[in-house]
mmCIF file of C-alpha atoms in Angstrom:
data_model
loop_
_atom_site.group_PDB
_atom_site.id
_atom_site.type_symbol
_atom_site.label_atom_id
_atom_site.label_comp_id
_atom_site.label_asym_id
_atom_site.label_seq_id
_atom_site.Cartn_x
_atom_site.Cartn_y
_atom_site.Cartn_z
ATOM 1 C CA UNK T 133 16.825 29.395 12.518
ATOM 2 C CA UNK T 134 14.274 30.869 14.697
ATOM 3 C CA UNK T 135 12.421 30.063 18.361
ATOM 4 C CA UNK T 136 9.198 29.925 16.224
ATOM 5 C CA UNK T 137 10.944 26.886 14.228
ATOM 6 C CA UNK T 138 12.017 25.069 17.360
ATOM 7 C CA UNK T 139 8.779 25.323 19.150
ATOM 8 C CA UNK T 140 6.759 23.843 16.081
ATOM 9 C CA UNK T 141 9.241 20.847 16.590
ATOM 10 C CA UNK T 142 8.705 20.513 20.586
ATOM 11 C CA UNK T 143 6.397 18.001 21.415
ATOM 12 C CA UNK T 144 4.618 17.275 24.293
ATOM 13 C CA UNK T 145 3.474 14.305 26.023
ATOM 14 C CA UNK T 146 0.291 13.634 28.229
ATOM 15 C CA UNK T 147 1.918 10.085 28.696
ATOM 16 C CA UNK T 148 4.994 8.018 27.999
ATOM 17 C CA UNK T 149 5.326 4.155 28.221
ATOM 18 C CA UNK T 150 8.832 2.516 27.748
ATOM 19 C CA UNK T 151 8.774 -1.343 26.239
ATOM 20 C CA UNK T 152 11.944 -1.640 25.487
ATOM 21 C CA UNK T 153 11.770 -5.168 24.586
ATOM 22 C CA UNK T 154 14.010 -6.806 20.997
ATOM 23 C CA UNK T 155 12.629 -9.426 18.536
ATOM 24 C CA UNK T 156 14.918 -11.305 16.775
ATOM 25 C CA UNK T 157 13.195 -13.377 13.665
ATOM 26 C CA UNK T 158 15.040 -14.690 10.203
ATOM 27 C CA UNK T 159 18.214 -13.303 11.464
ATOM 28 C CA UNK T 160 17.473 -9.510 11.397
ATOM 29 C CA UNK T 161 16.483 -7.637 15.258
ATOM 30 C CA UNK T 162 13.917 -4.857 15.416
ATOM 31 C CA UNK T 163 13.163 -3.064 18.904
ATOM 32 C CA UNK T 164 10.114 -1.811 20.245
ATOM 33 C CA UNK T 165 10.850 1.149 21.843
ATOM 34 C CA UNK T 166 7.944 2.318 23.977
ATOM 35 C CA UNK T 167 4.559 4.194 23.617
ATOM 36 C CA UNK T 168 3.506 8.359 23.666
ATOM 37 C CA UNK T 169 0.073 9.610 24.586
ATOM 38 C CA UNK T 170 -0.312 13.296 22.995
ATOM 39 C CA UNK T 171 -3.403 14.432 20.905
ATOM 40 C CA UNK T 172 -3.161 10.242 20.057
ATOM 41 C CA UNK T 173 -1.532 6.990 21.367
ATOM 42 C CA UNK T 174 1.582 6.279 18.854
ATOM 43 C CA UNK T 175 4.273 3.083 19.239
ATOM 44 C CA UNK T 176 7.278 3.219 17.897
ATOM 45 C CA UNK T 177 9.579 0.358 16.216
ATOM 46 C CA UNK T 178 13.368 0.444 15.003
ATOM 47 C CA UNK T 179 13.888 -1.863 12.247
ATOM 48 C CA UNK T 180 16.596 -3.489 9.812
ATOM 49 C CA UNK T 181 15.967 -0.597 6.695
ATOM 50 C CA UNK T 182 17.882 -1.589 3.656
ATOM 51 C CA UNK T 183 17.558 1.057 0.313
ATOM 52 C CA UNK T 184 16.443 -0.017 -2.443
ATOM 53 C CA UNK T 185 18.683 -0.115 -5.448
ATOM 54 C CA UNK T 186 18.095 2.460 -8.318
ATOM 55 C CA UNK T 187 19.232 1.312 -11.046
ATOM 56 C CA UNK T 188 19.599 3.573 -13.846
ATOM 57 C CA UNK T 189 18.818 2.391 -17.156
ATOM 58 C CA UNK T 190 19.640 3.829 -21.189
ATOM 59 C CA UNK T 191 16.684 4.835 -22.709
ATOM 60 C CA UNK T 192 13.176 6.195 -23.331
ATOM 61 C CA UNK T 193 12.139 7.357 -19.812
ATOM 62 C CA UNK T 194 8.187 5.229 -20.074
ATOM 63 C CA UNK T 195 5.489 4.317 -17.768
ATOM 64 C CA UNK T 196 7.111 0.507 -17.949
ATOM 65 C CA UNK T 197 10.023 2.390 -16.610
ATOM 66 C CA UNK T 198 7.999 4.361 -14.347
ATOM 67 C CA UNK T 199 5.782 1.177 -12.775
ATOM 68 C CA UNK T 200 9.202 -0.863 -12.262
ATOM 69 C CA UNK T 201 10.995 1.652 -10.353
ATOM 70 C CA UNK T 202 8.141 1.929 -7.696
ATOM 71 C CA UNK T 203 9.346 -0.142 -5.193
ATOM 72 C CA UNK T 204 7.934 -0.353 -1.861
ATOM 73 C CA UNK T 205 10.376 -0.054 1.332
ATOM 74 C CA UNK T 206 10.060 -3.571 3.405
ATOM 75 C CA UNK T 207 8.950 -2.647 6.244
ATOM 76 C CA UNK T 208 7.790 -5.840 8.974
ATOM 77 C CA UNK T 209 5.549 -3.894 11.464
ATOM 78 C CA UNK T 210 3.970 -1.242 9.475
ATOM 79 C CA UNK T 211 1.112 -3.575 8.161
ATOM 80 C CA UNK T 212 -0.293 -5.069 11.648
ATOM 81 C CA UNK T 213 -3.465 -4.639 12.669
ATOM 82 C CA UNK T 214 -3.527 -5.348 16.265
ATOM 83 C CA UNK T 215 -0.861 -5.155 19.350
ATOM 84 C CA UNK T 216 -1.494 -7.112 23.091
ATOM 85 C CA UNK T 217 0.163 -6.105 26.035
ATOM 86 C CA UNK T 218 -0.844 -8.457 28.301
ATOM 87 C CA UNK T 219 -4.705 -8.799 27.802
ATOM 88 C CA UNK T 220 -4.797 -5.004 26.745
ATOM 89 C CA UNK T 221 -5.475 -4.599 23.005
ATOM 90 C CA UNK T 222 -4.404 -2.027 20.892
ATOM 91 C CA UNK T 223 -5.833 -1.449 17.949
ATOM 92 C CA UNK T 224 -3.879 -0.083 14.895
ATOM 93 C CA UNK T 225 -4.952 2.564 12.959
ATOM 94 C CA UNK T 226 -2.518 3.264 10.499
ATOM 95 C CA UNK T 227 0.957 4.522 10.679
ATOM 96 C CA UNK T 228 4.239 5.580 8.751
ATOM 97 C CA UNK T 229 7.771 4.387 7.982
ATOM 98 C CA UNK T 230 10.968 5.795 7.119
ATOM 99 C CA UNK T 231 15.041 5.738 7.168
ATOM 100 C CA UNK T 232 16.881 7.146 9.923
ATOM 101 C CA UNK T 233 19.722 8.639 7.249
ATOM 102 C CA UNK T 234 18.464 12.170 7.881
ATOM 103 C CA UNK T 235 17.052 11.956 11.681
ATOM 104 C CA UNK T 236 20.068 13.733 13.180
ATOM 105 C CA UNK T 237 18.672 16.701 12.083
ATOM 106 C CA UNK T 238 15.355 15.739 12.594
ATOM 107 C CA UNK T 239 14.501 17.248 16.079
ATOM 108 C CA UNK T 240 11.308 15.155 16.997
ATOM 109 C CA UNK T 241 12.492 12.537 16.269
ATOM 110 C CA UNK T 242 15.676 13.068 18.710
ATOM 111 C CA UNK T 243 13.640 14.261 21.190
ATOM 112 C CA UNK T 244 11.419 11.330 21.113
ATOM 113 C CA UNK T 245 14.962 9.118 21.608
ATOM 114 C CA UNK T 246 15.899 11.797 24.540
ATOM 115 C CA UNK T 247 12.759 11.708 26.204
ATOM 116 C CA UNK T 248 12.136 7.670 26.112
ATOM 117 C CA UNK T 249 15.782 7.302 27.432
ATOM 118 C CA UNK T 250 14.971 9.928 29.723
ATOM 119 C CA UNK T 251 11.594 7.304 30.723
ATOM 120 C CA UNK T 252 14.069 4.918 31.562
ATOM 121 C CA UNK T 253 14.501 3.527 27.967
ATOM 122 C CA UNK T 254 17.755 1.602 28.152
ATOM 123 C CA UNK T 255 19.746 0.897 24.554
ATOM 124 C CA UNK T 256 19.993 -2.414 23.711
ATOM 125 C CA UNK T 257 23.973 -3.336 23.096
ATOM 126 C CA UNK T 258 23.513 -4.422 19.934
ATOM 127 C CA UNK T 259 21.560 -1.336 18.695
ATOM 128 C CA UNK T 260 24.304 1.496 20.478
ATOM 129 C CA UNK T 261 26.372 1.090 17.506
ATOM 130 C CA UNK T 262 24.109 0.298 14.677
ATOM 131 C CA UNK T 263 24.757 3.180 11.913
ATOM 132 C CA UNK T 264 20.988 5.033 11.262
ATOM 133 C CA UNK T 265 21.702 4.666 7.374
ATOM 134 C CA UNK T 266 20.786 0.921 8.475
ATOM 135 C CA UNK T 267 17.260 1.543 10.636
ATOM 136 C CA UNK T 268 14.023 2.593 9.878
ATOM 137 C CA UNK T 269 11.581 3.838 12.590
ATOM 138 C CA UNK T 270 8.025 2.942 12.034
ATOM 139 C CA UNK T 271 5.314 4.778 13.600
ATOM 140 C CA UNK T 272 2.147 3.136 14.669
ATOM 141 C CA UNK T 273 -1.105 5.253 15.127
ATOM 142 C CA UNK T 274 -3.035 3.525 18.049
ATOM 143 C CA UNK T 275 -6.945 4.124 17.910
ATOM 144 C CA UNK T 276 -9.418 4.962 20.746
ATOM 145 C CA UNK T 277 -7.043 5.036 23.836
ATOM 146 C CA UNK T 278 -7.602 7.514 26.646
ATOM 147 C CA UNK T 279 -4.527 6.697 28.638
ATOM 148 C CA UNK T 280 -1.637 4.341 28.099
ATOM 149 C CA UNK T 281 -1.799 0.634 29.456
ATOM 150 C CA UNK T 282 0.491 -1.274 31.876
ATOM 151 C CA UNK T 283 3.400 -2.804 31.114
ATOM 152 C CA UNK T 284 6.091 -5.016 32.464
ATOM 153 C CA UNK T 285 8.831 -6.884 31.255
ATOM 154 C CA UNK T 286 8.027 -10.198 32.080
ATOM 155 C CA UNK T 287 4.294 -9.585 30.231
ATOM 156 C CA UNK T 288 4.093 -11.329 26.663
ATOM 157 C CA UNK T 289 2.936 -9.448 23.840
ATOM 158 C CA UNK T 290 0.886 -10.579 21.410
ATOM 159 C CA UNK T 291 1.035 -9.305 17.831
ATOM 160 C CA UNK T 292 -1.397 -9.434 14.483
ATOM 161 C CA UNK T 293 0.236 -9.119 11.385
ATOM 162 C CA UNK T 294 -1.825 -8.347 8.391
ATOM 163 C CA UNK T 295 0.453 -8.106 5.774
ATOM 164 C CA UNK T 296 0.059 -6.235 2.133
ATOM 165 C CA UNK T 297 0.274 -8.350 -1.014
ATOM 166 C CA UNK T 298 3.253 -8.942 -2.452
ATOM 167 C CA UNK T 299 3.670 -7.695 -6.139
ATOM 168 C CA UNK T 300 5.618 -9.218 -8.708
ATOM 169 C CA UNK T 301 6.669 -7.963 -11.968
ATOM 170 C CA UNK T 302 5.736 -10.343 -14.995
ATOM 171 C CA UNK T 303 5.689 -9.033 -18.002
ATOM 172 C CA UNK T 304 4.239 -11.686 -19.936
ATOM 173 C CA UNK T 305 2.433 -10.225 -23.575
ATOM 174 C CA UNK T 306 -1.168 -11.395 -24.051
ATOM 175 C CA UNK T 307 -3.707 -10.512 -26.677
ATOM 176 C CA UNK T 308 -7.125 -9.553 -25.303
ATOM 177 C CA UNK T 309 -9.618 -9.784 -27.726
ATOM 178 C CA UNK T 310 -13.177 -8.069 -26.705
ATOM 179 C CA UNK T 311 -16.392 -10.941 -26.256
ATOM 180 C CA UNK T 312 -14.028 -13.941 -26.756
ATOM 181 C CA UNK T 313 -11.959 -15.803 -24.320
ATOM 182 C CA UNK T 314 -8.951 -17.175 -24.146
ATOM 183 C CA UNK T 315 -6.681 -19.182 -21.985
ATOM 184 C CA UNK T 316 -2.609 -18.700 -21.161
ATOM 185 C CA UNK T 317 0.051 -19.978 -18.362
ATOM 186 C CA UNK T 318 3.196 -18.175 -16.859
ATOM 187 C CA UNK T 319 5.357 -19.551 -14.104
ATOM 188 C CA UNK T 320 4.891 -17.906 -10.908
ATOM 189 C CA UNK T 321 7.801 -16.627 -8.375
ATOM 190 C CA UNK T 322 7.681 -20.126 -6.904
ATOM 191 C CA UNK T 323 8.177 -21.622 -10.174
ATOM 192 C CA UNK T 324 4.987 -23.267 -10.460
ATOM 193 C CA UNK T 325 2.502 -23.555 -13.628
ATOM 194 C CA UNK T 326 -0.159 -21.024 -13.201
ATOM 195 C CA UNK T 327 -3.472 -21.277 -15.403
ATOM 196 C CA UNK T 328 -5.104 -18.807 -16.297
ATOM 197 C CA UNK T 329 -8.512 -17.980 -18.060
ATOM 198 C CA UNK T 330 -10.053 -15.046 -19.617
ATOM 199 C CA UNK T 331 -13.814 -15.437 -19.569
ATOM 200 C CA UNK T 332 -14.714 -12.006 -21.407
ATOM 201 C CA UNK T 333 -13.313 -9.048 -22.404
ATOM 202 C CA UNK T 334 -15.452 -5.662 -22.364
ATOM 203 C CA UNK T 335 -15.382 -2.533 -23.368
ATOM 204 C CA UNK T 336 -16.423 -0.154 -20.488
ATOM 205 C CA UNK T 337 -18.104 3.481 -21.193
ATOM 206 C CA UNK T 338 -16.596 4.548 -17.923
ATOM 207 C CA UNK T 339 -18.854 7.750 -17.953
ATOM 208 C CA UNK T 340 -22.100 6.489 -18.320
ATOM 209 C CA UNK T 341 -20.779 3.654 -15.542
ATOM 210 C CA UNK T 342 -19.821 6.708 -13.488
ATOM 211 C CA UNK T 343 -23.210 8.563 -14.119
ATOM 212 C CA UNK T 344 -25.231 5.731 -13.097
ATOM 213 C CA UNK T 345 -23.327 5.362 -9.662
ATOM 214 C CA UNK T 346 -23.711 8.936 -8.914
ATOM 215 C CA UNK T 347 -27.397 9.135 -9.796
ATOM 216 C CA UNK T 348 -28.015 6.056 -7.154
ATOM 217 C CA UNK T 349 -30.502 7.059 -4.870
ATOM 218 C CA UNK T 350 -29.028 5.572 -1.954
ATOM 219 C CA UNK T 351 -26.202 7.973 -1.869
ATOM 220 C CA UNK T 352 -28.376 10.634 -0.283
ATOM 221 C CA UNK T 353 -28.903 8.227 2.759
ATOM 222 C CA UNK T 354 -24.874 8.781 3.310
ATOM 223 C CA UNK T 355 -24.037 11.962 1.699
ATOM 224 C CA UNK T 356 -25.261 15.636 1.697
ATOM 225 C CA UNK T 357 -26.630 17.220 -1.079
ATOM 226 C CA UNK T 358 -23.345 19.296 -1.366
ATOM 227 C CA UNK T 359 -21.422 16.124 -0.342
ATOM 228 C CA UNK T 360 -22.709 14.383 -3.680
ATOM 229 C CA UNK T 361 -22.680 17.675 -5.941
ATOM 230 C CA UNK T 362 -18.544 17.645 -4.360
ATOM 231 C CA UNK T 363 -17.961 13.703 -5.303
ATOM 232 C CA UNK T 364 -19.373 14.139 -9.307
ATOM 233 C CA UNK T 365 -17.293 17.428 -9.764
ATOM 234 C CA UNK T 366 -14.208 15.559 -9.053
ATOM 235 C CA UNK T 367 -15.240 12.685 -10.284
ATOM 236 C CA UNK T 368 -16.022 14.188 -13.664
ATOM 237 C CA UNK T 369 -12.917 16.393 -13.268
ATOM 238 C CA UNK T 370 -10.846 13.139 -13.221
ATOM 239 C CA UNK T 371 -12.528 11.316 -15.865
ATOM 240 C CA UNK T 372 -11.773 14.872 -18.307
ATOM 241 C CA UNK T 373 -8.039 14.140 -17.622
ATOM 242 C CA UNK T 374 -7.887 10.736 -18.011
ATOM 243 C CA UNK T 375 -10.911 8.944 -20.102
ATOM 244 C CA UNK T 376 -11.874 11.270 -22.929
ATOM 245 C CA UNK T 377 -15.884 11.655 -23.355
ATOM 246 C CA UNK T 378 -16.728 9.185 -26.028
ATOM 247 C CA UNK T 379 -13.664 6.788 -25.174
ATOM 248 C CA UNK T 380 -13.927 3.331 -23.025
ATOM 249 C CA UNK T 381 -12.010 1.250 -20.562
ATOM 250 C CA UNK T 382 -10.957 -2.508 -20.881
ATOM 251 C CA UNK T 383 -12.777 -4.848 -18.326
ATOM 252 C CA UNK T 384 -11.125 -8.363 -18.014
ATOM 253 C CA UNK T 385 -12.708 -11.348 -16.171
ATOM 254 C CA UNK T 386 -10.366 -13.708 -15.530
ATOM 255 C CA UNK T 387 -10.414 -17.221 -13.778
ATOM 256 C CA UNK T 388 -6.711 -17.892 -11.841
ATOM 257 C CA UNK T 389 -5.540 -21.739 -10.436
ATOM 258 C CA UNK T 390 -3.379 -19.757 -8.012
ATOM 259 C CA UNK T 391 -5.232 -17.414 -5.583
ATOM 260 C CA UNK T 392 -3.372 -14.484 -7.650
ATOM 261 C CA UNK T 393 -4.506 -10.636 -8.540
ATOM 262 C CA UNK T 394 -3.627 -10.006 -11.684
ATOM 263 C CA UNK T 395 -2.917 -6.936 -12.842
ATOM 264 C CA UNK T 396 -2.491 -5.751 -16.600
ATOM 265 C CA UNK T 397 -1.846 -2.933 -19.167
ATOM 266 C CA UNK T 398 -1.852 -2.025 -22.640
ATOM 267 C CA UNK T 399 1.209 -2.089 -24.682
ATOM 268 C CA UNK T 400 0.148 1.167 -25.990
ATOM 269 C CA UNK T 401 0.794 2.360 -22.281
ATOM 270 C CA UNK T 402 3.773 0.655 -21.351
ATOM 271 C CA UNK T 403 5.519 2.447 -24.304
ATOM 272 C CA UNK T 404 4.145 5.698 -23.053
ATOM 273 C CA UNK T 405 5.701 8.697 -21.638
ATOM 274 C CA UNK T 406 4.460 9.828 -17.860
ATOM 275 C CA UNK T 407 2.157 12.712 -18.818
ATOM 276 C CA UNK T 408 1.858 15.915 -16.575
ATOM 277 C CA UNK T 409 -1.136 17.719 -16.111
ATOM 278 C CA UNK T 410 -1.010 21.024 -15.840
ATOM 279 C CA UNK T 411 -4.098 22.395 -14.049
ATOM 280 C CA UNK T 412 -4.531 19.309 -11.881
ATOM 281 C CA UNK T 413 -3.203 15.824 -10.775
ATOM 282 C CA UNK T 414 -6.900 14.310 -10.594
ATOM 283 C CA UNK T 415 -6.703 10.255 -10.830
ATOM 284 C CA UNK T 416 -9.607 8.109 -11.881
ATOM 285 C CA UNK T 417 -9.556 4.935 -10.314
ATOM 286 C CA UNK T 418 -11.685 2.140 -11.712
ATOM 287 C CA UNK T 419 -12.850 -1.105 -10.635
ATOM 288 C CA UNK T 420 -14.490 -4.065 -11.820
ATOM 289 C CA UNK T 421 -16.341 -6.855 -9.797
ATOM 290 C CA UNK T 422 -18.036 -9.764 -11.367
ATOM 291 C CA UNK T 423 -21.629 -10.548 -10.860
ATOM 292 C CA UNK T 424 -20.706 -13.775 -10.108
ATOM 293 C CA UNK T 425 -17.796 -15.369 -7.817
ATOM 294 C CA UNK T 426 -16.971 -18.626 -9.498
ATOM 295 C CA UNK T 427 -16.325 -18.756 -13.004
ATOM 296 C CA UNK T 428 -16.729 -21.182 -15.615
ATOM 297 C CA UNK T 429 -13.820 -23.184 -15.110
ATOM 298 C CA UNK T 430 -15.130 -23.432 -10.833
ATOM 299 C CA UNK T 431 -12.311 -21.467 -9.828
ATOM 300 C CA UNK T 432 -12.578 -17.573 -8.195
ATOM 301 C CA UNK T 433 -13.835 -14.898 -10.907
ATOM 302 C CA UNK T 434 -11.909 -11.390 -10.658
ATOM 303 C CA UNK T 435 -11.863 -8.105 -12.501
ATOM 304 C CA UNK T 436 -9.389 -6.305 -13.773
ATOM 305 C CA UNK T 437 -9.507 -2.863 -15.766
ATOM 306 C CA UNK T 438 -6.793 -1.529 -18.221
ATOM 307 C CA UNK T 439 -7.477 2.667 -17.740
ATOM 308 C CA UNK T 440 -6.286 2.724 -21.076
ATOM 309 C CA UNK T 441 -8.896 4.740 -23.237
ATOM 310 C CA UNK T 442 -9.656 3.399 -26.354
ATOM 311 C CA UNK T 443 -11.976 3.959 -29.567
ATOM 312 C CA UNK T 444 -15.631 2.331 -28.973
ATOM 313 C CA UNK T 445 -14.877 0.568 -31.957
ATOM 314 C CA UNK T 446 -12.098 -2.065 -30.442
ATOM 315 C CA UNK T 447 -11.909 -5.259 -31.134
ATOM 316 C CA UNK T 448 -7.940 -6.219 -30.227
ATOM 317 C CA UNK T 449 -5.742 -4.983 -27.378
ATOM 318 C CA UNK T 450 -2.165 -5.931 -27.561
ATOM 319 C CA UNK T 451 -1.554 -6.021 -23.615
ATOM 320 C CA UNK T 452 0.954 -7.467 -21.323
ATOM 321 C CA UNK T 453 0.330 -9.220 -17.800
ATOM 322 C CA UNK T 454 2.515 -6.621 -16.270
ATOM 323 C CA UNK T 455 2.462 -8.274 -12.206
ATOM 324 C CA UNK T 456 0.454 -9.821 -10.148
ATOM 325 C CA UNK T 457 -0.267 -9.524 -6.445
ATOM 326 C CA UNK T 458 0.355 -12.744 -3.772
ATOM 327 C CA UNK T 459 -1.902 -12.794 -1.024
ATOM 328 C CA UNK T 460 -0.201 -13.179 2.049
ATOM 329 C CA UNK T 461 -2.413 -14.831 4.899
ATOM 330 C CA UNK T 462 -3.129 -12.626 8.541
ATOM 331 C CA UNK T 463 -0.277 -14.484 11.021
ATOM 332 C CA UNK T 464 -0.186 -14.284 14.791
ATOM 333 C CA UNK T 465 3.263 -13.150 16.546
ATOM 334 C CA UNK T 466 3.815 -13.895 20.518
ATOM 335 C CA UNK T 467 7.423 -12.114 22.319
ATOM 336 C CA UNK T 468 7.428 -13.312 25.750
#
């Protein structure tokens, strides 16, 4: 170690604002520490962090493998959009989220403890002796703000949460077969009958779609001529690795009786091994949107796309609905 490596770890603050105020909600406490004004307003949150369990399976190491070991880390306050102190809003723009375990040697993070206790940041009792393998701190980037706001204890705060879908594994085989339809159930997490309806299956040739987007005219009104020669290098790049010249994509419109996304894959992938590319890690991401909003059946129409390639010549995709996404409604959060 090194004075160079200590000062790239000093931070210092134009402002600092200490909340110190606990929420306790479905039995668990989280703690809103206080607020920082550097280059950008930030607010920081301790909560409940509990890891996730690997657990190690026998076999082929796949992509099915791969997809169900990505879980995400619950976090409560990462995902709002919007903070009140008083009348003053704070608008969120982003943030980040992560354990405690290694923070002790972590020295901005210890100095940000140091120097909000130093603010007049009092530890709550039931937080002095709460072992960091158990928190998380989450880190919320606060947009447009010149100087911090006001606060007091006895002010409410107000508190938008916006929350991501939640995903849930499925795995439920279906048979797509391309211009026909077809119809299937599955019981959701809440053990209800879901209907579902596939109102066409298509074959997309994902670089001719990609041409014609990149030839619009209207992109010129937003990008630069070196802007848009940029975007259809990488975007070609991408579609090299991943979609084959000559191959296609599956499209799937698909009518839902629960306000579900569904999300789905080829067998052919599932069985897969996760492929590494050696010159680059370029990802093509594809989606499809209906022309219309209300299917057949008067329910929602969605899009779906397998990134499978596959052989112009098609006709039958053994596939699986692999999970499906829960929307989870914007909810309003007062602390007084």
């Amino acid at each position: 170690m090194n004075f160079l490596f200590l000062e790239g770890f000093h931070q210092k603050w134009k402002d600092i604002l200490v909340i110190g105020k606990t929420i306790e909600r479905d039995n668990k406490k989280y703690h809103i520490i206080g607020m920082t004004l550097s280059d950008e307003a930030r607010l920081y949150i301790i909560e409940p962090y509990i890891e996730s369990k690997n657990t190690t399976r026998k076999g082929i190491y796949n992509q099915r493998r791969v997809l169900k070991k990505q879980e995400k880390i619950d976090c409560c306050y990462l995902h709002c959009s919007t903070f009140y102190l008083g009348n003053e809003k704070l608008q969120v723009q982003g943030g980040t989220g992560g354990s405690l375990t290694y923070s002790s040697d972590d020295y901005k993070t210890i100095q940000l403890f140091f120097d909000m206790m130093s603010a007049g940041w009092v530890i709550p009792e039931w937080l002095k002796n709460e072992d960091w393998d158990n928190l998380q701190l989450i880190t919320l980037n606060i947009s447009h703000i010149e100087k911090l706001p006001k606060y007091s204890p006895d002010m409410p705060i107000t508190i938008i949460h916006k929350p991501e879908p939640i995903q849930h594994i499925l795995e439920k085989t279906v048979t797509l077969n391309v211009g026909k339809t077809s119809s299937f159930y599955f019981m959701d997490n809440y053990k209800d009958k879901v209907q579902c309806y596939i109102n066409n299956v298509t074959l997309i040739d994902v670089w001719k779609h990609t041409e014609e987007q990149l030839s619009d005219p209207k992109l010129l009104e937003r990008f630069s001529p070196d802007e848009l020669q940029q975007a259809k290098e990488h975007s070609y790049k991408a579609l090299e690795q991943n979609c084959p010249k000559g191959m296609c994509y599956i499209g799937i419109e698909y009518e839902c009786s629960k306000d579900l996304s569904l999300t789905f894959y080829s067998k052919q992938y599932l069985k897969s091994c996760p492929e590494t590319h050696q010159k680059s890690s370029s990802f093509f991401l594809m989606r499809l949107k209906p022309d219309k909003e209300i299917g057949t059946h008067n329910l929602p129409l969605k899009g779906s796309v397998i990134q499978t390639p596959v052989s112009p010549n098609t006709f039958k995709i053994p596939a699986e609905l692999f999970l499906y996404f829960e929307k989870v409604e914007t909810w309003t959060e007062t602390v007084s």
